[in-house]
Amino acid sequence: MEREKIKRIVSKHRHEKAAILAILHEIQAEDKQLETESLNYIAQLLKVPVANVYGLATFYSAFSLGRKGDTKIRVCSGISCHINGADEVVEVLKSKFNLEMGETTWDKKFSLEKVQCLGLCSIGPNVAFNMDTYSKLNKEKIEMIIEILHKKTGDSK
Amino acid sequence: MKIKTMGDLDKLREAGLKSLAPKQLKISISMSTCGHALGADILYHELVKQKGKQGLKISIGQTGCSGFCDLEPMALLRLHGRPPLLYTQMTVKKIKRIIEDFEEKRISKEGLLCTIEDPFLSAEPGPEFNEIPSYKEVSPFKDQHRRLLENCGIINPLSVSEYVAMGGYTALYKALYQMDPEVVVDEVIQSGLRGRGGAWFPTGIKWDMARKTHHKEKFVICNADEGDPGAYKDRTIMEGNPFKLFEGIVLAGYAIGSHQGLIYLREEYPHTYEFLNDAVYTAKRYGFLGKNILGSNFNFTLKIIRGGGSYVCGEETALMDSLEGEVGDPRLRPPFPIEKGLWERPTIVNNVETLANIPHIIEHGGESYAGIGTEKAKGTKILSVIGKVKQPGLYEVPLGTNLEHVIFNMAGGPLNGSQIKAVQVGSPFGNFLPGEKLDISLDPETLKTMGSMIGSGVIVVLNQDTCLVDILLHTLSFFVEESCGKCVPCREGVFQMKKIMTAIYEGRSTMEDLTSLHDIGGMIKDFALCALGGGAPSLILNGIRDFKKDFEAHITTGKCPWTS
């Protein structure tokens, strides 16, 4: 992200060190990653050691140093989804996008990751595509959703 | 308009009543995270389109999550002079038929679950309503005692007037004008309310200590980092009735002398984040937050802060680290947050469910609140009953309710007539109770004697088709991923346990591995820094003790008998 933009975000949060998570959230949402230069610049603006900012960016699972896909596919790994067949849904996602957990497609359109619990425990298995969550999934249903998605966004293999 | 007097509040109540008993048919669709996941937004937009196209004389509204997400999308039909009707698992087709039937003065039966009790209904509804079961008679609502969830799924969660019409903000008005802060604290002490986040510490005692600290700046933190897998009660409260939570938070601030509140919300709830911000905006606009609340001298601000996706940040000291812009590292206590909390200021950290109890306590008194529950645990508890049961969902029941009753009579028992193998109460820390030991009282004390815990109220039901080794391995993976890495016993020990458990699951192990699990587990239990690390091994060790057959089956056959 350009320095000017980072500066604007940091100023919006009044250069408060406590707002650093909020700052990182905003940058991550736009860049789909936290670049080293961004982290360095944030540290400089907030007058904190780079190691601190780097520590936060790697500790919290919401942030990532590597580029995530435009569509972040988050599979719920809560106990309820697990019992109700989440593994089967994961296998479909892996093979259809040719991804392992934590990876991003070459064209940066999709990334696949695990999320601890989406809080939809009576309608699992659940998968979130960015802000859209799909529930009561099984092999057939997730295949259908992916097909519709591919039609919308263009193929990604 | 800012509400400054009782008269203003009454006017708002009038507006809410009109909205709850509209002159023309109002169809409200449940639009929480779960509703969205099952197509509520499609339904809503289709309804809006149809209305415009056909000039339908209806209004369209929204409700929140009721706790029974598998019955979504729900639709609530309201019309002045008759009880509201609740429909479940709605589709565009079904909704169209409901409207057609309504125009021909019929009540559509497809998807109709029940009537909702309408406290404001003046006239007797027609005989056609007598045959429809009421909310209190029908599963999954029967036998519940919905004090906290009473409005969830029933009112528009973002309408403060509807909340006021249902009795909201009466408690705050009463406290600000008729009660000194210490009286508020006394009522909470008398109520016997204990922290619902899992630790069950007496809330009133915590508040009393915080009130007595002398500092200009104090904080109220609402812990909404609902991380226990299987729990979604806090999400339901926040999305179903956010003003009730806000009222509880402001009351907490008034009681301890704090003017700043923060809700620390988990990152995995993006819809809830937007939703709460909308609700804060509305509450400010009406003067339920901000300066001179309800025309009094009391000021209180509330901010919603998003977490970063870390389970350990649900632990109160790690949570405060996170709020300060640090990595979430559990600190050794003492000092406790009530002495040195956020930015070293006196701070109380309370769970969403705990705070949602406060308006009831202040409105009706601590003694009345304590009228239900057990000797040591008062009030109701929201249970998240999930897994292999017929009707999963949130069941709010008095503490001390029988577990077997909840699972069999309320949640419909195990799926497809299968047999219950084990039940985990207090996931992910609670131990598994064997299927034949379910005739117990649900309260922290009883569960403790069973070697388990009630925790945040998650009840995972497992039947004969589930492999305990698989479930334990899955839970262990959770602990490995969520270990913050600060102490060696947790970081390395739990990792090693997972390695051994994986070998057992895959059938590459011997009986000696069980001994290794014992040794490592014992070490972690004794030396881990916080409850997260300390809790992981006991689950495995008790699993080996109570479900040894499952382990032996893997070791002797060299595979998982359930999946192969």
XYZ file of C-alpha atoms in Angstrom:
721
model
C 0.000 0.000 0.000
C 1.251 3.491 -0.756
C 2.707 5.395 2.151
C 0.175 8.200 1.801
C -2.698 5.810 2.266
C -1.111 4.149 5.300
C -0.528 7.572 6.762
C -4.177 8.438 6.298
C -5.308 5.243 8.042
C -2.915 5.781 10.946
C -4.006 9.424 11.306
C -7.636 8.380 11.293
C -6.804 6.305 14.369
C -5.022 9.334 15.869
C -1.638 7.599 15.891
C -2.831 5.522 18.840
C -0.735 2.465 19.439
C -3.765 0.672 20.849
C -5.494 0.977 17.490
C -2.815 -1.030 15.752
C -5.058 -4.072 15.298
C -7.691 -1.894 13.662
C -5.017 -0.368 11.419
C -3.744 -3.792 10.389
C -7.333 -4.949 9.731
C -7.888 -2.065 7.323
C -4.663 -2.652 5.428
C -5.178 -6.411 5.291
C -8.725 -5.926 3.950
C -7.480 -3.845 1.065
C -4.090 -5.392 0.242
C -5.096 -8.968 1.181
C -1.695 -9.090 2.894
C 0.627 -7.107 5.128
C 3.736 -6.215 3.166
C 7.063 -5.746 4.925
C 7.244 -2.109 3.784
C 3.790 -1.453 5.222
C 4.751 -2.955 8.571
C 7.957 -0.919 8.689
C 6.127 2.277 7.909
C 3.399 1.645 10.506
C 6.115 1.064 13.121
C 7.771 4.327 12.130
C 4.513 6.283 12.312
C 3.466 4.826 15.648
C 7.009 5.023 17.035
C 7.098 1.366 18.064
C 9.726 -1.291 17.261
C 9.207 -3.071 13.926
C 9.445 -6.349 15.828
C 6.219 -5.481 17.689
C 4.256 -4.854 14.521
C 5.702 -7.966 12.915
C 4.823 -9.907 16.072
C 1.188 -8.846 15.829
C 0.988 -9.558 12.124
C 2.160 -13.112 12.683
C 0.408 -13.848 15.999
C -3.147 -13.101 14.927
C -4.638 -15.460 12.393
C -6.621 -12.678 10.704
C -3.419 -11.231 9.272
C -1.065 -12.640 6.739
C 2.344 -11.688 5.357
C 1.706 -13.568 2.131
C -0.936 -12.500 -0.367
C -4.394 -13.988 0.285
C -6.941 -14.477 -2.448
C -9.537 -11.890 -3.402
C -12.007 -14.404 -2.097
C -10.933 -15.852 1.185
C -12.514 -19.245 1.687
C -12.733 -19.992 5.372
C -13.761 -23.460 6.448
C -15.181 -23.777 9.922
C -13.237 -26.338 11.933
C -15.464 -26.221 15.003
C -16.444 -29.435 16.713
C -19.976 -29.414 15.337
C -18.884 -28.983 11.716
C -16.289 -31.708 12.229
C -18.875 -34.184 13.523
C -21.234 -33.375 10.677
C -18.802 -34.014 7.859
C -16.631 -30.936 7.323
C -13.744 -33.126 6.143
C -15.709 -34.172 3.074
C -16.381 -30.510 2.214
C -12.705 -29.651 2.688
C -11.677 -32.402 0.270
C -13.935 -30.973 -2.425
C -12.569 -27.456 -1.885
C -8.981 -28.690 -2.004
C -9.430 -30.613 -5.213
C -11.644 -28.069 -7.027
C -9.259 -25.190 -6.349
C -6.152 -27.342 -6.353
C -5.127 -25.900 -3.002
C -3.886 -27.108 0.332
C -4.967 -25.390 3.544
C -3.305 -21.988 3.829
C -2.558 -21.689 0.105
C -3.676 -19.176 -2.532
C -4.380 -19.840 -6.228
C -1.784 -18.603 -8.743
C -4.067 -15.851 -10.001
C -4.685 -14.663 -6.413
C -8.404 -15.136 -6.789
C -8.961 -17.672 -4.022
C -7.283 -18.751 -0.843
C -8.274 -21.575 1.439
C -7.952 -21.547 5.194
C -9.303 -22.988 8.405
C -11.190 -20.875 10.919
C -11.766 -21.956 14.512
C -15.530 -21.560 14.669
C -17.971 -19.417 12.729
C -20.602 -19.644 15.461
C -23.197 -21.412 13.326
C -22.971 -24.668 15.215
C -26.447 -26.018 14.587
C -26.211 -25.724 10.791
C -22.752 -27.068 10.012
C -20.677 -27.797 8.023
C -20.156 -24.085 7.315
C -17.861 -22.344 4.833
C -17.466 -18.578 4.427
C -16.532 -17.012 1.082
C -15.484 -13.559 2.300
C -18.674 -12.240 3.962
C -21.007 -14.851 2.466
C -21.482 -17.927 4.560
C -22.938 -21.169 3.272
C -24.351 -23.709 5.695
C -25.667 -27.272 5.910
C -23.047 -28.224 3.331
C -22.226 -31.610 1.903
C -20.216 -32.822 -1.074
C -22.900 -32.059 -3.670
C -23.869 -28.680 -2.290
C -20.326 -27.326 -2.112
C -19.639 -28.569 -5.650
C -22.664 -26.640 -6.867
C -21.607 -23.472 -5.043
C -18.103 -23.645 -6.521
C -19.536 -24.112 -10.003
C -21.695 -20.994 -9.665
C -18.739 -19.084 -8.242
C -16.453 -20.069 -11.111
C -19.044 -18.872 -13.584
C -19.189 -15.520 -11.809
C -15.476 -14.909 -11.387
C -13.908 -16.725 -14.318
C -12.019 -19.981 -14.020
C -9.194 -20.262 -11.553
C -7.167 -23.403 -12.038
C -34.461 12.539 19.445
C -32.714 12.210 22.783
C -34.631 10.498 25.556
C -34.343 12.670 28.655
C -37.418 12.010 30.770
C -39.852 9.255 31.628
C -42.286 10.990 29.274
C -39.838 10.662 26.389
C -39.360 7.019 27.221
C -43.132 6.501 27.211
C -43.394 8.100 23.789
C -40.712 5.801 22.477
C -42.573 2.864 23.983
C -45.740 3.940 22.169
C -43.841 4.036 18.889
C -42.459 0.571 19.596
C -45.920 -0.800 20.338
C -47.189 0.522 17.030
C -44.320 -1.168 15.277
C -45.045 -4.448 17.110
C -48.782 -4.286 16.351
C -48.876 -2.725 12.881
C -52.090 -1.638 11.145
C -51.195 -3.595 8.037
C -49.577 -7.012 7.771
C -45.882 -6.916 8.590
C -43.595 -9.739 7.569
C -40.261 -9.777 9.349
C -37.452 -11.990 8.114
C -34.748 -13.183 10.478
C -31.601 -11.503 9.167
C -28.764 -12.590 11.464
C -25.585 -14.341 10.338
C -27.428 -17.678 10.304
C -30.409 -16.293 8.417
C -28.064 -14.933 5.757
C -26.290 -18.288 5.518
C -29.595 -19.971 4.694
C -30.940 -17.456 2.216
C -32.728 -14.790 4.286
C -31.379 -11.925 2.193
C -32.657 -13.520 -1.032
C -36.040 -13.905 0.603
C -36.042 -10.338 1.886
C -35.163 -8.812 -1.453
C -37.652 -10.956 -3.300
C -40.325 -9.788 -0.879
C -39.411 -6.150 -1.462
C -39.538 -6.745 -5.225
C -42.915 -8.470 -5.067
C -44.313 -5.713 -2.923
C -43.347 -3.090 -5.478
C -44.484 -5.121 -8.465
C -47.848 -6.178 -7.147
C -48.505 -3.225 -4.887
C -48.888 -5.530 -1.882
C -50.265 -3.880 1.214
C -47.649 -5.252 3.553
C -44.628 -3.887 5.329
C -41.365 -5.754 5.493
C -39.186 -5.891 8.541
C -36.462 -7.897 10.152
C -35.812 -9.909 13.300
C -32.660 -11.528 14.682
C -31.398 -15.010 15.499
C -33.603 -17.001 17.885
C -30.944 -19.626 18.577
C -32.447 -22.267 16.275
C -30.476 -21.616 13.154
C -31.572 -24.795 11.395
C -35.114 -23.434 11.331
C -33.947 -20.374 9.381
C -34.959 -18.423 7.456
C -37.787 -17.621 9.827
C -40.606 -15.202 9.146
C -42.721 -13.481 11.761
C -46.146 -12.168 10.790
C -47.519 -9.317 12.817
C -50.896 -7.600 12.603
C -52.724 -5.444 15.104
C -55.340 -7.382 17.078
C -54.046 -10.885 16.573
C -51.115 -12.858 17.944
C -47.921 -12.858 15.870
C -47.292 -16.025 13.861
C -43.875 -17.624 13.558
C -42.987 -19.503 10.372
C -39.829 -21.545 9.885
C -37.651 -22.666 6.946
C -39.207 -20.173 4.597
C -38.758 -20.082 0.846
C -39.934 -17.521 -1.695
C -42.710 -19.888 -2.740
C -43.929 -20.450 0.792
C -43.932 -16.731 1.586
C -45.967 -16.015 -1.549
C -48.552 -18.552 -0.481
C -48.722 -17.020 3.000
C -49.509 -13.634 1.482
C -52.113 -15.094 -0.895
C -53.767 -16.918 1.964
C -53.747 -13.786 4.053
C -55.500 -11.839 1.317
C -58.182 -14.504 1.275
C -58.397 -14.339 5.071
C -56.880 -17.759 5.631
C -53.962 -18.725 7.816
C -51.321 -20.519 5.841
C -50.252 -23.694 7.641
C -47.135 -24.610 5.713
C -44.076 -23.899 7.845
C -46.200 -22.470 10.662
C -44.574 -23.273 13.998
C -46.528 -21.349 16.607
C -48.088 -18.140 17.817
C -45.953 -15.782 19.846
C -47.267 -14.567 23.136
C -48.355 -10.976 22.729
C -48.477 -9.164 26.072
C -50.266 -6.210 24.493
C -53.086 -8.079 22.823
C -56.285 -6.421 24.033
C -59.012 -8.456 22.358
C -59.465 -12.218 22.212
C -58.169 -13.493 18.846
C -60.533 -15.482 16.633
C -61.109 -19.243 17.052
C -58.827 -19.992 14.099
C -55.901 -19.107 16.355
C -56.871 -21.573 19.076
C -55.705 -24.567 17.096
C -52.234 -23.128 16.579
C -49.840 -24.101 19.366
C -48.310 -21.277 21.346
C -44.617 -20.495 21.718
C -44.610 -22.028 25.205
C -46.113 -25.354 24.148
C -44.087 -26.151 21.104
C -40.631 -27.612 20.594
C -37.961 -26.182 20.646
C -39.261 -23.369 22.861
C -41.261 -25.391 25.387
C -39.749 -25.827 28.865
C -37.358 -22.951 28.217
C -37.101 -20.015 30.560
C -36.112 -17.307 28.092
C -35.013 -14.389 30.233
C -32.025 -13.415 28.136
C -33.302 -14.610 24.789
C -36.885 -13.428 25.315
C -36.707 -10.886 22.496
C -34.345 -12.761 20.216
C -36.120 -13.625 16.990
C -39.171 -11.639 18.090
C -38.247 -7.966 17.815
C -36.278 -5.981 15.296
C -32.865 -6.029 16.972
C -31.953 -2.595 15.624
C -35.190 -0.951 16.712
C -34.653 0.662 20.076
C -38.352 1.543 20.273
C -39.351 -2.112 20.008
C -36.848 -2.961 22.735
C -38.317 -0.229 24.940
C -41.829 -1.507 24.195
C -40.757 -4.911 25.495
C -39.630 -3.301 28.754
C -36.131 -2.297 27.738
C -34.268 0.536 29.461
C -36.678 0.510 32.423
C -33.818 -0.831 34.539
C -31.365 1.843 33.438
C -33.879 4.601 34.101
C -34.588 3.168 37.536
C -30.881 2.901 38.392
C -29.950 6.387 37.196
C -32.805 8.125 39.017
C -33.594 5.961 42.012
C -30.511 3.955 42.936
C -27.046 4.831 44.144
C -24.224 2.892 42.491
C -23.616 0.850 45.651
C -27.276 -0.175 45.671
C -26.916 -1.406 42.097
C -23.875 -3.442 43.158
C -25.799 -4.788 46.165
C -28.626 -6.001 43.956
C -26.135 -7.820 41.735
C -24.497 -9.391 44.807
C -27.921 -10.464 46.092
C -28.862 -11.965 42.757
C -26.028 -14.463 43.114
C -25.118 -13.930 39.450
C -21.843 -15.607 38.479
C -19.720 -15.076 35.380
C -21.109 -16.938 32.382
C -17.899 -16.919 30.372
C -16.801 -20.098 32.052
C -15.086 -19.109 35.307
C -18.328 -18.574 37.279
C -16.866 -15.894 39.546
C -19.507 -13.916 41.493
C -20.199 -10.818 39.381
C -21.358 -8.625 42.264
C -18.187 -9.261 44.273
C -16.073 -8.292 41.265
C -18.075 -5.091 40.808
C -17.908 -4.265 44.495
C -14.116 -4.468 44.492
C -13.902 -2.379 41.333
C -16.301 0.206 42.739
C -14.172 0.609 45.856
C -10.977 1.327 43.952
C -10.213 5.016 43.763
C -9.296 6.044 40.298
C -10.686 8.652 37.961
C -10.544 6.313 35.023
C -12.034 2.836 35.097
C -13.100 0.502 32.309
C -15.910 -1.921 31.618
C -14.894 -4.571 29.125
C -17.460 -6.859 27.599
C -15.792 -10.077 26.573
C -17.367 -11.035 23.250
C -14.447 -13.187 22.125
C -16.748 -16.170 22.042
C -14.154 -18.743 21.117
C -15.329 -22.048 22.564
C -16.111 -24.213 19.544
C -19.818 -24.946 19.653
C -20.792 -21.738 21.440
C -22.816 -19.055 19.694
C -25.011 -17.722 22.483
C -23.155 -14.413 22.639
C -23.585 -13.939 18.905
C -27.305 -14.620 19.278
C -27.650 -12.051 22.075
C -25.628 -9.462 20.149
C -27.503 -10.025 16.897
C -30.886 -10.666 18.450
C -31.093 -8.004 21.140
C -28.002 -5.758 21.253
C -29.645 -3.010 23.324
C -30.163 -5.410 26.210
C -26.417 -5.986 26.258
C -25.707 -2.250 26.012
C -28.104 -1.582 28.882
C -26.220 -4.126 30.992
C -22.874 -2.539 30.107
C -24.029 0.988 30.981
C -25.442 -0.309 34.273
C -22.064 -1.902 35.007
C -20.358 1.413 34.276
C -22.743 3.291 36.552
C -22.256 0.723 39.324
C -18.454 0.829 39.402
C -17.991 4.482 38.418
C -16.688 3.961 34.902
C -17.454 6.069 31.855
C -15.888 3.946 29.155
C -16.909 0.581 27.856
C -15.370 -1.639 25.220
C -16.790 -4.702 23.554
C -13.975 -6.971 22.449
C -15.534 -8.882 19.573
C -13.991 -11.908 17.942
C -12.776 -11.488 14.404
C -14.774 -14.447 13.123
C -18.051 -12.505 13.489
C -17.817 -9.891 10.704
C -21.598 -9.447 10.405
C -21.919 -8.958 14.140
C -19.281 -6.220 13.989
C -21.234 -4.179 11.455
C -24.416 -4.867 13.288
C -23.119 -3.738 16.695
C -21.741 -0.542 15.198
C -25.189 0.237 13.784
C -26.715 -0.432 17.187
C -24.175 1.826 18.952
C -25.015 4.604 16.500
C -28.734 4.245 17.260
C -28.199 4.074 21.026
C -26.149 7.285 20.880
C -28.777 9.031 18.793
C -31.457 8.319 21.398
C -29.232 9.223 24.329
C -28.831 5.692 25.696
C -25.077 6.132 25.251
C -22.934 9.262 25.342
C -23.342 12.353 27.480
C -26.141 12.779 30.040
C -27.680 9.391 29.503
C -31.480 9.534 29.825
C -31.143 13.136 30.943
C -29.060 12.238 34.007
C -25.550 13.383 34.910
C -24.084 10.080 33.890
C -21.873 9.827 30.788
C -20.780 6.617 29.146
C -19.190 5.812 25.796
C -19.054 2.420 24.145
C -16.678 1.198 21.454
C -16.597 -2.039 19.515
C -13.102 -3.439 19.043
C -12.384 -6.307 16.689
C -9.993 -9.068 17.751
C -7.492 -10.709 15.465
C -8.586 -14.342 15.532
C -6.897 -15.774 18.586
C -8.599 -18.038 21.106
C -6.304 -17.142 23.986
C -7.486 -13.519 23.764
C -10.727 -14.677 25.371
C -8.705 -15.025 28.579
C -9.136 -11.682 30.317
C -5.502 -10.657 30.740
C -4.613 -11.634 27.159
C -7.722 -9.786 26.013
C -6.491 -6.593 27.655
C -3.085 -7.029 25.993
C -4.873 -7.255 22.688
C -6.884 -4.093 23.428
C -3.635 -2.295 24.184
C -2.309 -3.278 20.778
C -0.142 -6.155 21.893
C 0.122 -9.858 21.262
C -2.298 -11.695 23.574
C -0.163 -13.094 26.381
C -1.899 -14.327 29.522
C -0.416 -12.540 32.535
C 0.088 -14.000 35.972
C -2.587 -12.857 38.424
C -2.465 -11.017 40.847
C -2.647 -8.162 40.171
C -6.216 -8.716 39.050
C -7.857 -6.478 36.445
C -10.008 -4.835 39.122
C -6.791 -3.316 40.515
C -4.596 -3.044 37.459
C -6.438 -3.771 34.267
C -6.518 -2.003 30.939
C -3.679 0.555 30.878
C -3.205 -0.288 34.570
C -6.620 1.182 35.385
C -9.265 -0.648 37.429
C -11.210 -2.769 34.959
C -14.013 -5.275 35.055
C -14.184 -7.901 32.350
C -17.568 -9.599 31.979
C -18.956 -11.957 29.390
C -21.842 -10.962 27.075
C -24.308 -13.356 28.705
C -23.374 -12.129 32.197
C -24.005 -8.500 31.274
C -27.254 -9.337 29.509
C -28.548 -10.573 32.883
C -28.091 -7.193 34.554
C -31.217 -5.337 33.296
C -33.445 -8.110 34.662
C -31.698 -7.998 38.049
C -32.038 -4.226 38.356
C -35.609 -4.121 37.130
C -36.942 -6.951 39.286
C -34.423 -7.011 42.135
C -31.655 -9.421 43.040
C -33.856 -11.490 45.297
C -36.416 -12.124 42.594
C -33.644 -13.024 40.148
C -32.275 -15.567 42.611
C -35.686 -17.262 42.735
C -34.589 -19.774 40.134
C -31.444 -21.867 39.941
C -29.606 -24.000 42.475
C -28.352 -23.034 45.906
C -25.029 -21.807 44.543
C -25.852 -20.993 40.941
C -28.735 -18.636 40.318
C -30.665 -17.647 37.243
C -30.774 -19.204 33.818
C -28.060 -20.504 31.539
C -28.080 -20.593 27.774
C -27.023 -24.040 26.616
C -25.725 -24.633 23.145
C -26.857 -28.178 22.405
C -25.144 -29.411 19.268
C -23.908 -32.562 17.559
C -25.969 -35.657 16.954
C -29.323 -34.435 18.272
C -32.616 -33.972 16.442
C -33.097 -30.314 17.301
C -29.792 -28.562 17.922
C -29.894 -24.973 19.150
C -29.817 -22.640 22.119
C -31.862 -23.675 25.116
C -32.155 -21.224 27.969
C -33.046 -23.080 31.157
C -32.800 -22.481 34.906
C -29.481 -23.640 36.332
C -29.981 -27.033 37.886
C -32.139 -28.358 35.035
C -31.607 -32.050 34.365
C -29.199 -32.776 31.501
C -31.126 -35.828 30.321
C -34.310 -33.758 30.160
C -32.579 -31.131 28.036
C -31.165 -33.637 25.577
C -34.132 -35.996 25.289
C -37.241 -33.917 25.961
C -36.140 -30.531 24.732
C -33.610 -31.256 21.985
C -35.490 -34.362 20.798
C -32.871 -36.956 21.754
C -30.182 -38.490 19.547
C -30.512 -38.517 15.761
C -32.391 -41.327 14.016
C -33.018 -43.274 17.191
C -29.304 -43.883 17.694
C -27.760 -44.312 21.124
C -25.826 -41.621 22.934
C -22.241 -42.630 23.447
C -20.933 -39.566 25.214
C -21.793 -35.980 25.973
C -19.260 -33.234 26.359
C -20.422 -30.401 28.572
C -18.237 -27.309 28.556
C -16.436 -27.816 25.247
C -13.494 -27.710 24.659
C -12.375 -28.185 28.259
C -15.162 -30.291 29.712
C -14.714 -34.004 29.972
C -16.896 -36.508 28.189
C -19.729 -37.931 30.234
C -20.691 -41.477 29.253
C -24.177 -41.832 27.759
C -25.499 -43.630 30.821
C -24.516 -40.875 33.238
C -26.720 -38.047 32.016
C -29.243 -37.951 34.838
C -27.538 -34.999 36.504
C -28.214 -31.405 37.418
C -26.699 -28.816 35.102
C -24.809 -26.514 37.389
C -21.118 -25.793 37.938
C -20.907 -27.655 41.242
C -22.490 -30.909 40.062
C -20.414 -30.996 36.891
C -17.274 -30.400 38.887
C -17.963 -33.485 40.978
C -18.309 -35.401 37.691
C -14.820 -34.242 36.706
C -16.307 -31.974 34.046
C -17.395 -28.347 33.861
C -20.333 -26.316 32.606
C -17.993 -23.700 31.115
C -19.796 -21.495 28.667
C -22.613 -24.007 28.275
C -21.720 -25.980 25.170
C -23.192 -29.488 25.129
C -21.856 -31.721 22.391
C -23.880 -34.890 21.907
C -22.069 -37.843 20.328
C -23.724 -41.083 19.267
C -22.452 -44.588 18.564
C -21.306 -43.583 15.081
C -18.684 -41.219 16.442
C -15.147 -42.258 17.199
C -13.925 -40.760 20.451
C -10.284 -40.908 19.358
C -11.168 -38.788 16.334
C -13.039 -36.236 18.464
C -10.214 -36.038 20.998
C -7.630 -35.640 18.253
C -9.703 -32.858 16.712
C -9.929 -31.063 20.058
C -6.220 -31.522 20.625
C -5.490 -29.940 17.219
C -7.484 -26.939 18.417
C -5.264 -26.617 21.504
C -2.087 -26.934 19.437
C -3.197 -24.200 17.050
C -4.373 -21.882 19.785
C -1.407 -22.280 22.120
C 0.140 -18.823 22.398
C 3.602 -20.357 22.704
C 4.625 -18.512 25.831
C 5.182 -21.529 28.080
C 7.013 -24.714 27.115
C 4.655 -27.281 28.719
C 1.758 -26.125 26.560
C 3.656 -25.265 23.377
C 5.730 -28.456 23.221
C 3.745 -30.823 25.420
C 0.402 -30.499 23.667
C 2.172 -30.750 20.324
C 3.771 -34.052 21.367
C 0.431 -35.350 22.637
C -1.108 -34.591 19.265
C 1.667 -36.500 17.511
C 0.983 -39.558 19.624
C -2.799 -39.213 19.235
C -2.427 -38.986 15.457
C -0.403 -42.194 15.498
C -3.108 -43.885 17.576
C -5.860 -42.656 15.257
C -4.008 -43.916 12.223
C -3.285 -47.236 13.876
C 0.472 -46.832 14.138
C 0.856 -47.234 17.888
C 1.200 -49.572 20.826
C -0.361 -49.646 24.276
C 2.779 -48.001 25.624
C 1.789 -44.807 23.854
C -1.062 -44.486 26.307
C 1.479 -44.359 29.117
C 3.408 -41.634 27.296
C 0.197 -39.627 26.973
C -0.287 -39.980 30.725
C 3.227 -38.784 31.508
C 3.195 -35.800 29.179
C -0.357 -34.887 30.171
C 0.507 -34.919 33.867
C 3.483 -32.654 33.235
C 1.403 -30.128 31.271
C -1.324 -30.085 33.898
C 1.207 -29.275 36.603
C 3.278 -26.689 34.789
C 1.253 -24.889 32.108
C 0.905 -21.165 32.704
C -2.805 -20.701 32.047
C -6.047 -22.650 31.841
C -5.751 -23.139 28.083
C -2.667 -25.340 28.412
C -3.769 -26.913 31.663
C -7.125 -27.911 30.224
C -5.914 -29.768 27.166
C -4.474 -32.937 28.719
C -7.266 -33.679 31.199
C -9.641 -34.191 28.316
C -7.363 -36.810 26.745
C -6.557 -38.501 30.027
C -10.219 -38.817 30.956
C -10.975 -40.003 27.445
C -8.475 -42.818 27.864
C -9.991 -43.689 31.232
C -13.657 -43.702 30.189
C -13.431 -44.769 26.555
C -10.420 -47.071 26.589
C -12.197 -49.458 24.199
C -12.017 -46.870 21.414
C -8.278 -46.469 21.911
C -7.696 -50.220 22.084
C -9.716 -50.751 18.917
C -7.358 -48.453 17.010
C -4.214 -49.955 18.508
C -5.169 -53.596 18.008
C -6.767 -53.341 14.552
C -4.243 -50.820 13.203
C -6.955 -48.520 11.803
C -9.952 -46.449 12.776
C -12.854 -48.903 12.974
C -15.376 -46.076 12.469
C -14.080 -44.720 9.194
C -12.761 -47.823 7.496
